[in-house]
Short mmCIF file of C-alpha atoms and ligand atoms in Angstrom, two decimals:
data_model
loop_
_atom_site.label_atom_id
_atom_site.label_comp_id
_atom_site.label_asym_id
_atom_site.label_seq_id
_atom_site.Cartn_x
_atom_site.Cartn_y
_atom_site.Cartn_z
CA UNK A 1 18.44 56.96 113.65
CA UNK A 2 16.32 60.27 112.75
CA UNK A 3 14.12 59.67 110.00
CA UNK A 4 14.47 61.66 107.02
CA UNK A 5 11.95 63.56 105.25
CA UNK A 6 12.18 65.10 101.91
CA UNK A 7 9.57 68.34 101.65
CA UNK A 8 8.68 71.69 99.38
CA UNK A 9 7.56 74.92 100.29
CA UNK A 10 5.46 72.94 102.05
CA UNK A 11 7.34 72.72 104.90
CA UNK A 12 9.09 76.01 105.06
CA UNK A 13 7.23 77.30 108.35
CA UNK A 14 8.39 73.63 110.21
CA UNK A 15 11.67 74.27 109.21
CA UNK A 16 11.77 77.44 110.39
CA UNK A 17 10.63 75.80 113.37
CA UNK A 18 13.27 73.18 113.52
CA UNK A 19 16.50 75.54 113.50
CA UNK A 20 14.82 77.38 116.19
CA UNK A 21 14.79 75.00 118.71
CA UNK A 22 18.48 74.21 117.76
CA UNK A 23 17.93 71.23 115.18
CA UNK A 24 19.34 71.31 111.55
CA UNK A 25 17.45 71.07 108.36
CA UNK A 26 19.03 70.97 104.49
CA UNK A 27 17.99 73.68 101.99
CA UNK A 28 18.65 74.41 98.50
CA UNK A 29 20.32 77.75 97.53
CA UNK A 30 21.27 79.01 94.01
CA UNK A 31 24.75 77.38 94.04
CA UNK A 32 24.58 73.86 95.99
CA UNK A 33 22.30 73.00 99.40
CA UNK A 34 23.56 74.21 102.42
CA UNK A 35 22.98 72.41 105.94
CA UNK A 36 21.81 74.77 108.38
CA UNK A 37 21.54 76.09 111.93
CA UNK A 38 20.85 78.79 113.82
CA UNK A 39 24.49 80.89 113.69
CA UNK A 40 23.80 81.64 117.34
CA UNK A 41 23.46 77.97 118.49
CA UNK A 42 26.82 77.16 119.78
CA UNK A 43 25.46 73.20 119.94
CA UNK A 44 23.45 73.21 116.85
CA UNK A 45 26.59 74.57 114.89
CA UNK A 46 28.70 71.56 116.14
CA UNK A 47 25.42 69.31 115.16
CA UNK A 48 26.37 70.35 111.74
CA UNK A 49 30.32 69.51 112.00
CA UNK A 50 29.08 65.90 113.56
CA UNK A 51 26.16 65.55 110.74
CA UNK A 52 29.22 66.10 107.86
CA UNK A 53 32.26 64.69 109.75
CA UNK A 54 33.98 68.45 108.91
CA UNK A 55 37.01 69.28 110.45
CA UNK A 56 36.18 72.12 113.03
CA UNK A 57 38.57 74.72 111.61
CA UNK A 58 36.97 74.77 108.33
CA UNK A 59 34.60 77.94 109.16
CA UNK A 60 30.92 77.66 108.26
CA UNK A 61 29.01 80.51 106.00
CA UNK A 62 26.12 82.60 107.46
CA UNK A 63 23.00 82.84 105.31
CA UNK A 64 20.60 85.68 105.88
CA UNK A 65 17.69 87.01 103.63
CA UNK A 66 18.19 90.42 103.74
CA UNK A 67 20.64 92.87 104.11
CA UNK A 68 19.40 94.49 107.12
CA UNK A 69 20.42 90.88 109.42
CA UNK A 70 24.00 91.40 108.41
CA UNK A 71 24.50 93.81 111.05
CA UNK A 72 24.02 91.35 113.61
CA UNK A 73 26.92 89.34 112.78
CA UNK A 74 29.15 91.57 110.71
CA UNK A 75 30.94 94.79 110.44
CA UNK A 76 29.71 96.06 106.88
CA UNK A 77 31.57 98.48 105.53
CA UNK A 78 30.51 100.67 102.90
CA UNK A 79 32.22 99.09 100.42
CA UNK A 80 30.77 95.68 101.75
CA UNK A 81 27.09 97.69 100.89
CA UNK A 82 27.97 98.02 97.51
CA UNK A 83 28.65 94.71 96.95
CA UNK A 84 25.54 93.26 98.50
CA UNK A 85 23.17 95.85 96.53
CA UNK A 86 25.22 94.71 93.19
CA UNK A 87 25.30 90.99 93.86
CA UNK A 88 22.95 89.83 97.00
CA UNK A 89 20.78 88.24 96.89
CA UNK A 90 22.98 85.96 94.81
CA UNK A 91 25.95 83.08 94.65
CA UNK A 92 28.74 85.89 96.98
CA UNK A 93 29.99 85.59 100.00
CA UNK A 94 31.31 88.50 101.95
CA UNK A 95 34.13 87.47 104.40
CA UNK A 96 33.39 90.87 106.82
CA UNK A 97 34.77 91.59 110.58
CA UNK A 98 32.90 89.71 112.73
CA UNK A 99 30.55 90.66 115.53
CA UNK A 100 31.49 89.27 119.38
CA UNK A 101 28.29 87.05 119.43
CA UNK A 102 29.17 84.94 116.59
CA UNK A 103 29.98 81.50 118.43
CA UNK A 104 33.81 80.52 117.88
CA UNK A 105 32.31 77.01 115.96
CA UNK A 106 30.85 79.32 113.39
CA UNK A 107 33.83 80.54 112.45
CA UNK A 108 36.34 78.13 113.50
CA UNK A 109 37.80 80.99 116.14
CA UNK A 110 38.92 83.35 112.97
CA UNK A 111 37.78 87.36 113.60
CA UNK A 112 36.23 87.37 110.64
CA UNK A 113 33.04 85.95 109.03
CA UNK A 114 31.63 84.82 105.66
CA UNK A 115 28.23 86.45 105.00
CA UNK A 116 25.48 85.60 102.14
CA UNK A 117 22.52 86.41 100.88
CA UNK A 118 21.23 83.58 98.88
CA UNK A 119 18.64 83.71 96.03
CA UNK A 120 16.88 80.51 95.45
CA UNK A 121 13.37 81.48 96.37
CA UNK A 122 13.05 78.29 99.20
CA UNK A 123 16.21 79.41 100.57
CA UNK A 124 14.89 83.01 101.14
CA UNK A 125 11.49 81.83 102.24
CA UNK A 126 13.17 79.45 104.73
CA UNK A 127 15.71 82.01 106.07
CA UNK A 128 12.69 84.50 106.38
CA UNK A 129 10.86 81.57 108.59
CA UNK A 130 13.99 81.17 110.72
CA UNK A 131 14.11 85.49 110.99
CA UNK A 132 18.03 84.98 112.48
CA UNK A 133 21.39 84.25 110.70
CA UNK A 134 21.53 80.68 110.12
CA UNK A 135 25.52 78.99 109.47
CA UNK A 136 25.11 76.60 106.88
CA UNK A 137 28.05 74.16 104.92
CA UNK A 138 27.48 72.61 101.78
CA UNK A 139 25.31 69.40 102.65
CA UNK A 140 27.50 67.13 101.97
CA UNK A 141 29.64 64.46 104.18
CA UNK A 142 33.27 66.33 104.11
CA UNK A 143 35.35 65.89 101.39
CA UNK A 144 32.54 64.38 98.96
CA UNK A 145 30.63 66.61 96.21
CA UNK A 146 28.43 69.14 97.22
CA UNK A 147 25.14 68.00 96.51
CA UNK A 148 23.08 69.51 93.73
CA UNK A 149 19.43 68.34 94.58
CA UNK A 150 17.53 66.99 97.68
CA UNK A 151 18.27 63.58 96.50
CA UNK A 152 22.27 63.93 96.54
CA UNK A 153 21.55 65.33 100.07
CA UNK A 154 19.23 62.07 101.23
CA UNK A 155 22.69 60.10 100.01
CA UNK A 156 24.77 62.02 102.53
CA UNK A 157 22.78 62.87 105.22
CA UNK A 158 19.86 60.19 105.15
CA UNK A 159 19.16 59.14 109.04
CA UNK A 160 21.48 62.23 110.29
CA UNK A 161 18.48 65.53 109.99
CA UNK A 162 15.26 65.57 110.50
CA UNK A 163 14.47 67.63 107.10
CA UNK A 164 15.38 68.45 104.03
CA UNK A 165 13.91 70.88 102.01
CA UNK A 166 13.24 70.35 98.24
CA UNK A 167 13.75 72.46 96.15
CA UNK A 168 14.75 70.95 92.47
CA UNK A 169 18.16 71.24 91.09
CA UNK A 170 20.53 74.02 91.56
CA UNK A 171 20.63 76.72 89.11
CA UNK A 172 24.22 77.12 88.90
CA UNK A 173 25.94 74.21 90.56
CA UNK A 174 29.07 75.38 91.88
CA UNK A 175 29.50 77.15 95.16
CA UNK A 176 29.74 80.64 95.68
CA UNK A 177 32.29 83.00 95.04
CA UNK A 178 33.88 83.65 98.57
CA UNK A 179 35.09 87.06 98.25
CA UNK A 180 37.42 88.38 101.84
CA UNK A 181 36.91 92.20 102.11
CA UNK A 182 39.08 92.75 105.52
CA UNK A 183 42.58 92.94 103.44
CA UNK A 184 43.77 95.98 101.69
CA UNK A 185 42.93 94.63 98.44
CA UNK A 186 39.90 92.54 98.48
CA UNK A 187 41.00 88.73 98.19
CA UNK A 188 38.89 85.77 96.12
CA UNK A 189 39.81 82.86 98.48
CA UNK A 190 37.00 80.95 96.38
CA UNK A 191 36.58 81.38 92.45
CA UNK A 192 32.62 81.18 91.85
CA UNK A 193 30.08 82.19 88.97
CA UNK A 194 30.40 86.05 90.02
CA UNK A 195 33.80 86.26 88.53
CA UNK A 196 36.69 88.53 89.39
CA UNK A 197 35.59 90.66 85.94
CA UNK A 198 31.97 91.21 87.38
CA UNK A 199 33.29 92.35 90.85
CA UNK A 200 35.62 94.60 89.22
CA UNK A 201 32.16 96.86 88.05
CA UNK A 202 32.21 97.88 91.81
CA UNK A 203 35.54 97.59 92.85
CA UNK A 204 39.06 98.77 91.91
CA UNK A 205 41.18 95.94 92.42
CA UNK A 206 40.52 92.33 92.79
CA UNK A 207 43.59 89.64 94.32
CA UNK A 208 43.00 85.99 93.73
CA UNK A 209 44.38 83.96 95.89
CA UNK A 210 46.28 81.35 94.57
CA UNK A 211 47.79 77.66 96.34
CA UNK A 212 47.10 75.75 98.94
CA UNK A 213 47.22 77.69 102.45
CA UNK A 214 48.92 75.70 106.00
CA UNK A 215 47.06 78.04 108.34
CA UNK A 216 43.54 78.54 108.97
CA UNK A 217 42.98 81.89 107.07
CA UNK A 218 41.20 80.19 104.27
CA UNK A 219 40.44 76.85 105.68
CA UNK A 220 38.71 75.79 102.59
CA UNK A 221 42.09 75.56 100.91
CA UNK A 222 43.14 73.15 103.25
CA UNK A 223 41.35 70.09 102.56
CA UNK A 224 40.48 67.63 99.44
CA UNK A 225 37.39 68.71 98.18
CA UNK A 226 35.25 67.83 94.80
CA UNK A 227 36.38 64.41 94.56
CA UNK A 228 34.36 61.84 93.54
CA UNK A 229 34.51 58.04 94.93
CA UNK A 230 36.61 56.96 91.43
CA UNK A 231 39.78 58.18 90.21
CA UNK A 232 39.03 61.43 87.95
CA UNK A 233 41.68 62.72 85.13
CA UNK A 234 41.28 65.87 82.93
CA UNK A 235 41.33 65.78 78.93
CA UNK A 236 42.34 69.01 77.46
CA UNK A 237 41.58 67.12 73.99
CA UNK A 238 39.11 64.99 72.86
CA UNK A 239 41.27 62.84 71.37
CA UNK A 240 43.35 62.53 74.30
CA UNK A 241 40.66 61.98 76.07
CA UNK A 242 39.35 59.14 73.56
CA UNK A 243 42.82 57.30 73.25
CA UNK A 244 43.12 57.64 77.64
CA UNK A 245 39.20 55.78 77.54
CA UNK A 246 40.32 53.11 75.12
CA UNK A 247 43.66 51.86 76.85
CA UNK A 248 41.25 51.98 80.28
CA UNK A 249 38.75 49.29 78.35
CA UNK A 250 42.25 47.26 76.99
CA UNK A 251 43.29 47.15 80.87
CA UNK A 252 39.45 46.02 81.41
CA UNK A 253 38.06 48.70 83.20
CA UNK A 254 34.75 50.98 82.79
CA UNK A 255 36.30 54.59 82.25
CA UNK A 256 33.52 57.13 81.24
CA UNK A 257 33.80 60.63 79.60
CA UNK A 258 31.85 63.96 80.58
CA UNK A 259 32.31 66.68 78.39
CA UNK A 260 30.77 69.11 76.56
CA UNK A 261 28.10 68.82 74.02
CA UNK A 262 30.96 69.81 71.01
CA UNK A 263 32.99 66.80 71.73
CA UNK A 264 32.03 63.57 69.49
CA UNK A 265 33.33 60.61 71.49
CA UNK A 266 32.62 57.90 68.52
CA UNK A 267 30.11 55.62 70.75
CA UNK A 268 32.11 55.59 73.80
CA UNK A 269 30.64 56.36 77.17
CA UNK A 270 29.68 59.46 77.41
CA UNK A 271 28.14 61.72 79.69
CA UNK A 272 26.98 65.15 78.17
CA UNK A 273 27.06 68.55 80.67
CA UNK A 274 25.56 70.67 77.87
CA UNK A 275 26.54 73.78 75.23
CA UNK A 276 28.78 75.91 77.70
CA UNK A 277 29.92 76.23 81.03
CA UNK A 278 27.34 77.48 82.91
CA UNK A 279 25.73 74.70 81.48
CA UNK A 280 29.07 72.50 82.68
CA UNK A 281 28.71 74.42 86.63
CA UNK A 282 25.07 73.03 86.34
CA UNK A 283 25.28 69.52 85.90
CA UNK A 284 28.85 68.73 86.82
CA UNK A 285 28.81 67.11 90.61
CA UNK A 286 25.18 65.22 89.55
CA UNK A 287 27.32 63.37 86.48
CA UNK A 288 29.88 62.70 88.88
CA UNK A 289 28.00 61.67 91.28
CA UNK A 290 26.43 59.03 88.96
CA UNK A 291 29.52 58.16 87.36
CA UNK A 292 31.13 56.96 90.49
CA UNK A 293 28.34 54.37 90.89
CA UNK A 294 28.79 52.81 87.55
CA UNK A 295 32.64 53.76 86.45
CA UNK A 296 35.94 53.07 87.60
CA UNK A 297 37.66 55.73 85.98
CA UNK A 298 35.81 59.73 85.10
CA UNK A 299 37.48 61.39 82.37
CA UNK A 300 35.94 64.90 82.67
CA UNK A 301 36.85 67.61 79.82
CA UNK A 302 39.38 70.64 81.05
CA UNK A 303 38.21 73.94 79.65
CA UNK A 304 40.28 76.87 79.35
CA UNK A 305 38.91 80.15 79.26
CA UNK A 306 38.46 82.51 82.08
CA UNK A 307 35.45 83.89 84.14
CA UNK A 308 33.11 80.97 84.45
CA UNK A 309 35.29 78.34 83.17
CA UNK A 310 38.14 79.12 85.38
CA UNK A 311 35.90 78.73 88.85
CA UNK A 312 34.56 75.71 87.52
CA UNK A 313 38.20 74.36 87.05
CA UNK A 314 39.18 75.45 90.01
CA UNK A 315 36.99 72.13 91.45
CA UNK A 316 37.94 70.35 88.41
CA UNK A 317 41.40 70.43 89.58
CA UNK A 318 40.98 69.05 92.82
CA UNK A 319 38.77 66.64 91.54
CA UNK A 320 41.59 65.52 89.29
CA UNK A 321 44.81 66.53 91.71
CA UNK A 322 45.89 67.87 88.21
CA UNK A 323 46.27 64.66 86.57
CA UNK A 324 45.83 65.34 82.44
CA UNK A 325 46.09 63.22 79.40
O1 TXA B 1 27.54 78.37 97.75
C1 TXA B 1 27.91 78.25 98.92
O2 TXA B 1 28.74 79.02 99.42
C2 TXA B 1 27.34 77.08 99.73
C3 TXA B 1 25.86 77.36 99.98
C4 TXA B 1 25.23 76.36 100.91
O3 TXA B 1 25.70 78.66 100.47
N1 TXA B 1 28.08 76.93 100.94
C5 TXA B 1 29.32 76.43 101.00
O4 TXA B 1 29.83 76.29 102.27
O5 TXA B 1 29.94 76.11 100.00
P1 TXA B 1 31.13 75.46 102.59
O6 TXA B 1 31.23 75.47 104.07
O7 TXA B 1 31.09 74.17 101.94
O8 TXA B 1 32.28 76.36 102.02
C6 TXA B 1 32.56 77.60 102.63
C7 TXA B 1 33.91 78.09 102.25
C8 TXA B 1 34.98 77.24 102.90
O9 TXA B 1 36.02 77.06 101.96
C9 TXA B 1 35.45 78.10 104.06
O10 TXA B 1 36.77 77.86 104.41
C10 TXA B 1 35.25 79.50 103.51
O11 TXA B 1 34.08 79.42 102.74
N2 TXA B 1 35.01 80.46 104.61
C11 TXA B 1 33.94 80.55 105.42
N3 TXA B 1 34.10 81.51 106.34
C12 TXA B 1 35.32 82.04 106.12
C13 TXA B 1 36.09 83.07 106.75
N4 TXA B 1 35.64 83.75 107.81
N5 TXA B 1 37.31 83.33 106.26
C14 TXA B 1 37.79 82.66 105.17
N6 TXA B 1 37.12 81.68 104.54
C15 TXA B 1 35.90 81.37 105.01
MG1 MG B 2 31.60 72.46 101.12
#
């Protein structure tokens, strides 16, 4: 077993090291922490499918820190330029044309690649150290919560890496938006915090993509993701959610509710994300995360506005597999 160590900015010029001799270390970004490895290290990619038990045709996202590396794994277009000087460095992901020397395990064998340009200052001071594209998943063991701060990482990944770099709690707390630019109408595969209304300041037309996909176009799509450990229901009303907490305690189990600040819950257990939902994207996996280790059940509030809200309910769904009270 590797032992773990938890480090700032600190440690930035050992990671660096680390990924270039083909190891793997965690990082934070803006959005969630990513678990990375040098994008041109055939082995050191699969190191990162074995460290998170991910299915290999789930393709991985390539992190650079400036523009400039893009070349060297993608065909940017010009409309792919504008983009990146609107939103990079920042929670997007370009899904571009991929270059030859991409390794297959990067991109689970599709033609195309996801490129971003994260802006958590660790991230980009990390990347920098590394000075190559590095392919980095959420940190997370498959099909649990991304993690929001080095110590949800240490949970998942504790005795798998060598490193993982600290860097406090995510700013927004969702992943980012994954935006495919190779159809004839560029395609959100993943809802994030840059929203389909932002992107349309630079573009004319924005698709969402909408269901669950068989083939490996959008891998992501494919697989149970954003579920905690306990069963999780939505509540589009407090009160539903109140009267769905008490017949949980009558059946003598320990259901909890996370919500927003506006809902009063009358005393029962309650876990508060915070005004709005940026402040929900924030804090969302951390409560859940917590709540699985004390609860049996996680009511979690269903907002339903557009923009942020609806990328945050995007997970919220799966979380739930759209059960409501
Ligand atoms: O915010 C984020 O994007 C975080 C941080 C670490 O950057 N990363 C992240 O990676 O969420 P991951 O692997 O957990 O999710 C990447 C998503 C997956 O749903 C994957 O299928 C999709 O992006 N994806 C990656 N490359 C793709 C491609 N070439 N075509 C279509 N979808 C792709
Ligand atoms: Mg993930």
């Amino acid at each position: 077993m590797i032992n773990t160590e938890i480090r700032g900015m600190d440690a930035v010029r050992e990671a660096g090291e680390i990924i270039k001799s083909g190891g793997i270390v965690a990082f934070p970004t803006e959005t969630v922490y990513g678990l990375g490895a040098d994008a041109f290290n055939e082995n050191a990619v699969k190191g990162i499918f074995a460290a998170k038990g991910r299915p290999q045709d789930n393709p991985l996202i390539v992190h650079i820190h400036d523009v400039s590396l893009a070349d060297e794994v993608a065909e940017v277009t010009a409309e792919a330029k504008k983009l990146f000087e609107r939103f990079s460095p920042g929670p997007l992901t370009l899904v571009l044309k991929k270059k030859e020397a991409v390794p297959d395990s990067v991109t689970a064998g599709l033609s195309t690649v996801g490129v971003r340009i994260p802006s958590h200052p660790l991230a980009l001071a990390f990347l920098k150290a590394v000075g190559r594209p590095v392919a980095a998943p959420s940190a997370n063991i498959s099909s649990r919560i991304s993690p929001t701060s080095a110590k949800h990482v240490f949970e998942d990944m504790n005795g798998k890496i060598p490193l993982i770099l600290d860097g406090g709690s995510c700013e927004v707390g969702i992943e980012s938006t994954v935006l495919d630019l190779t159809k004839d109408i560029p395609v959100i595969l993943r809802p994030g915090s840059v929203t389909a209304e932002m992107l349309l300041q630079v573009l004319s037309d924005v698709a969402m993509k909408t269901g669950e996909v068989a083939v490996a176009e959008s891998p992501g799509m494919k697989y149970k993701h954003y579920a905690p450990a306990v069963p999780c229901v939505g509540a589009v009303t407090m009160e539903g959610a109140c009267s769905k907490y008490d017949e949980e305690v009558k059946n003598g189990r320990k259901p909890v509710i996370i919500c927003l600040d506006m809902w009063d819950t009358g005393g029962r257990k309650t876990v508060y994300l915070g005004k709005n939902s940026s402040d929900y994207a924030r804090n969302i996996y951390g409560a859940m995360r917590d709540a699985e280790k004390v609860f049996d059940l996680i009511i979690v509030q269903i907002l339903s506005g557009g923009g942020l809200d609806f990328s945050v309910m995007n997970r919220i769904n799966k979380s739930t597999q759209g059960e409501r009270v």
